[in-house]
Amino acid sequence: MADDAAHIIHLVSDSTGETVNSVIRAALARFPDANAEAEVSVFVRSMPALDEAIAKISARPGLVIFTLADRQLHAHLVGYCRDSNVPMVPALDPVIAGLASYFGQEAAERPGMQHGLTTEYFDRIAALD
């Protein structure tokens, strides 16, 4: 790849993409001279949605950074990347594995849970009112 050509980075998320975008922004700050272009696929919660993301990756190969809670979608994307020699980084896997070990329990597979409308959320909104 020529020095002036953009390096493609695919960001794949089963929610809004906020987490994976935060990770890539923080990481890219360490590479001020890098020319990177993001291809974003959000709300990837079904096999057809993942197939669309994979089509984007296939059309413009590059590094894949992803956050997918669903084990089947996660495994499918990992398998595709491995079989296609596409570099990939499951952004949250090491942290989730560490927490699962520390807490002694399995992680939930529900995407977007950090955006959930919980009792705590409604309490904060009520306090603002």
mmCIF file of C-alpha atoms in Angstrom:
data_model
loop_
_atom_site.group_PDB
_atom_site.id
_atom_site.type_symbol
_atom_site.label_atom_id
_atom_site.label_comp_id
_atom_site.label_asym_id
_atom_site.label_seq_id
_atom_site.Cartn_x
_atom_site.Cartn_y
_atom_site.Cartn_z
ATOM 1 C CA MET A 1 0.000 0.000 0.000
ATOM 2 C CA ALA A 2 1.413 3.381 -0.935
ATOM 3 C CA ASP A 3 2.288 5.741 1.894
ATOM 4 C CA ASP A 4 -0.449 8.197 0.900
ATOM 5 C CA ALA A 5 -3.191 5.570 0.488
ATOM 6 C CA ALA A 6 -5.640 5.276 3.346
ATOM 7 C CA HIS A 7 -5.528 2.164 5.475
ATOM 8 C CA ILE A 8 -9.067 0.819 5.761
ATOM 9 C CA ILE A 9 -10.299 -0.033 9.245
ATOM 10 C CA HIS A 10 -13.656 -1.799 9.492
ATOM 11 C CA LEU A 11 -15.566 -1.100 12.698
ATOM 12 C CA VAL A 12 -18.280 -3.691 13.291
ATOM 13 C CA SER A 13 -20.693 -3.322 16.200
ATOM 14 C CA ASP A 14 -23.910 -4.935 17.337
ATOM 15 C CA SER A 15 -25.007 -1.628 18.840
ATOM 16 C CA THR A 16 -24.402 2.056 18.096
ATOM 17 C CA GLY A 17 -20.671 1.660 17.487
ATOM 18 C CA GLU A 18 -19.832 4.043 20.334
ATOM 19 C CA THR A 19 -17.489 1.576 22.061
ATOM 20 C CA VAL A 20 -15.538 0.514 18.991
ATOM 21 C CA ASN A 21 -15.320 4.149 17.828
ATOM 22 C CA SER A 22 -13.912 5.192 21.211
ATOM 23 C CA VAL A 23 -11.357 2.390 21.097
ATOM 24 C CA ILE A 24 -10.177 3.249 17.583
ATOM 25 C CA ARG A 25 -9.984 6.992 18.305
ATOM 26 C CA ALA A 26 -7.848 6.350 21.387
ATOM 27 C CA ALA A 27 -5.613 3.906 19.539
ATOM 28 C CA LEU A 28 -5.213 6.050 16.406
ATOM 29 C CA ALA A 29 -4.099 8.974 18.556
ATOM 30 C CA ARG A 30 -0.909 6.963 19.063
ATOM 31 C CA PHE A 31 -0.306 6.957 15.285
ATOM 32 C CA PRO A 32 -0.464 10.649 14.306
ATOM 33 C CA ASP A 33 1.047 10.064 10.855
ATOM 34 C CA ALA A 34 -1.245 7.173 9.909
ATOM 35 C CA ASN A 35 -3.737 7.716 7.118
ATOM 36 C CA ALA A 36 -6.778 5.676 8.148
ATOM 37 C CA GLU A 37 -10.318 5.545 6.845
ATOM 38 C CA ALA A 38 -13.099 3.897 8.839
ATOM 39 C CA GLU A 39 -15.847 1.765 7.304
ATOM 40 C CA VAL A 40 -18.570 1.434 9.944
ATOM 41 C CA SER A 41 -21.201 -1.295 10.280
ATOM 42 C CA VAL A 42 -23.542 -0.810 13.251
ATOM 43 C CA PHE A 43 -26.507 -2.720 14.692
ATOM 44 C CA VAL A 44 -25.084 -5.975 13.327
ATOM 45 C CA ARG A 45 -27.456 -8.273 15.208
ATOM 46 C CA SER A 46 -28.401 -10.854 12.571
ATOM 47 C CA MET A 47 -26.654 -13.037 10.028
ATOM 48 C CA PRO A 48 -27.951 -10.923 7.089
ATOM 49 C CA ALA A 49 -26.562 -7.771 8.752
ATOM 50 C CA LEU A 50 -23.236 -9.534 9.338
ATOM 51 C CA ASP A 51 -23.206 -10.689 5.711
ATOM 52 C CA GLU A 52 -23.573 -7.023 4.668
ATOM 53 C CA ALA A 53 -20.624 -6.074 6.888
ATOM 54 C CA ILE A 54 -18.563 -8.940 5.457
ATOM 55 C CA ALA A 55 -19.406 -7.764 1.932
ATOM 56 C CA LYS A 56 -17.979 -4.325 2.830
ATOM 57 C CA ILE A 57 -14.856 -5.985 4.243
ATOM 58 C CA SER A 58 -14.477 -8.135 1.151
ATOM 59 C CA ALA A 59 -14.899 -5.140 -1.182
ATOM 60 C CA ARG A 60 -12.350 -3.012 0.689
ATOM 61 C CA PRO A 61 -10.044 -5.286 2.709
ATOM 62 C CA GLY A 62 -8.535 -3.888 5.863
ATOM 63 C CA LEU A 63 -8.232 -4.363 9.595
ATOM 64 C CA VAL A 64 -11.486 -5.414 11.301
ATOM 65 C CA ILE A 65 -12.141 -4.222 14.842
ATOM 66 C CA PHE A 66 -15.384 -5.446 16.312
ATOM 67 C CA THR A 67 -17.676 -5.732 19.297
ATOM 68 C CA LEU A 68 -20.213 -8.545 18.858
ATOM 69 C CA ALA A 69 -21.868 -10.053 21.936
ATOM 70 C CA ASP A 70 -23.718 -12.834 20.093
ATOM 71 C CA ARG A 71 -21.443 -15.891 20.059
ATOM 72 C CA GLN A 72 -22.677 -17.154 16.688
ATOM 73 C CA LEU A 73 -22.100 -13.803 14.940
ATOM 74 C CA HIS A 74 -18.756 -13.399 16.719
ATOM 75 C CA ALA A 75 -17.605 -16.866 15.633
ATOM 76 C CA HIS A 76 -18.800 -16.313 12.057
ATOM 77 C CA LEU A 77 -16.871 -13.051 11.713
ATOM 78 C CA VAL A 78 -13.746 -14.540 13.301
ATOM 79 C CA GLY A 79 -13.998 -17.525 10.941
ATOM 80 C CA TYR A 80 -14.415 -15.294 7.903
ATOM 81 C CA CYS A 81 -11.418 -13.158 8.880
ATOM 82 C CA ARG A 82 -9.257 -16.206 9.624
ATOM 83 C CA ASP A 83 -10.208 -17.979 6.374
ATOM 84 C CA SER A 84 -9.712 -14.797 4.317
ATOM 85 C CA ASN A 85 -6.459 -13.747 6.019
ATOM 86 C CA VAL A 86 -8.083 -10.504 7.124
ATOM 87 C CA PRO A 87 -6.520 -9.053 10.276
ATOM 88 C CA MET A 88 -9.037 -8.599 13.093
ATOM 89 C CA VAL A 89 -9.246 -7.469 16.697
ATOM 90 C CA PRO A 90 -12.168 -8.405 18.951
ATOM 91 C CA ALA A 91 -11.996 -5.178 20.960
ATOM 92 C CA LEU A 92 -13.640 -6.275 24.203
ATOM 93 C CA ASP A 93 -12.760 -9.977 24.394
ATOM 94 C CA PRO A 94 -9.713 -9.673 26.706
ATOM 95 C CA VAL A 95 -11.563 -7.363 29.095
ATOM 96 C CA ILE A 96 -14.700 -9.519 29.140
ATOM 97 C CA ALA A 97 -12.631 -12.680 29.713
ATOM 98 C CA GLY A 98 -10.810 -10.995 32.591
ATOM 99 C CA LEU A 99 -14.062 -9.853 34.178
ATOM 100 C CA ALA A 100 -15.678 -13.277 33.727
ATOM 101 C CA SER A 101 -12.730 -14.895 35.458
ATOM 102 C CA TYR A 102 -12.672 -12.307 38.241
ATOM 103 C CA PHE A 103 -16.442 -12.454 38.863
ATOM 104 C CA GLY A 104 -16.623 -16.216 38.349
ATOM 105 C CA GLN A 105 -19.545 -15.918 35.946
ATOM 106 C CA GLU A 106 -20.342 -15.845 32.239
ATOM 107 C CA ALA A 107 -20.895 -12.539 30.456
ATOM 108 C CA ALA A 108 -24.359 -11.780 29.089
ATOM 109 C CA GLU A 109 -24.652 -11.879 25.297
ATOM 110 C CA ARG A 110 -27.033 -8.934 24.930
ATOM 111 C CA PRO A 111 -25.712 -6.095 22.736
ATOM 112 C CA GLY A 112 -25.978 -2.440 23.709
ATOM 113 C CA MET A 113 -26.484 -3.105 27.412
ATOM 114 C CA GLN A 114 -24.542 0.013 28.382
ATOM 115 C CA HIS A 115 -27.328 2.002 26.744
ATOM 116 C CA GLY A 116 -30.104 0.162 28.564
ATOM 117 C CA LEU A 117 -32.953 2.066 30.152
ATOM 118 C CA THR A 118 -32.531 0.956 33.750
ATOM 119 C CA THR A 119 -34.080 2.113 37.000
ATOM 120 C CA GLU A 120 -30.840 4.008 37.657
ATOM 121 C CA TYR A 121 -31.240 5.835 34.335
ATOM 122 C CA PHE A 122 -34.813 6.880 35.133
ATOM 123 C CA ASP A 123 -33.728 7.975 38.644
ATOM 124 C CA ARG A 124 -31.090 10.244 37.098
ATOM 125 C CA ILE A 125 -33.604 11.706 34.649
ATOM 126 C CA ALA A 126 -36.062 12.328 37.495
ATOM 127 C CA ALA A 127 -33.314 14.060 39.472
ATOM 128 C CA LEU A 128 -32.646 16.364 36.508
ATOM 129 C CA ASP A 129 -36.327 17.234 36.276
#
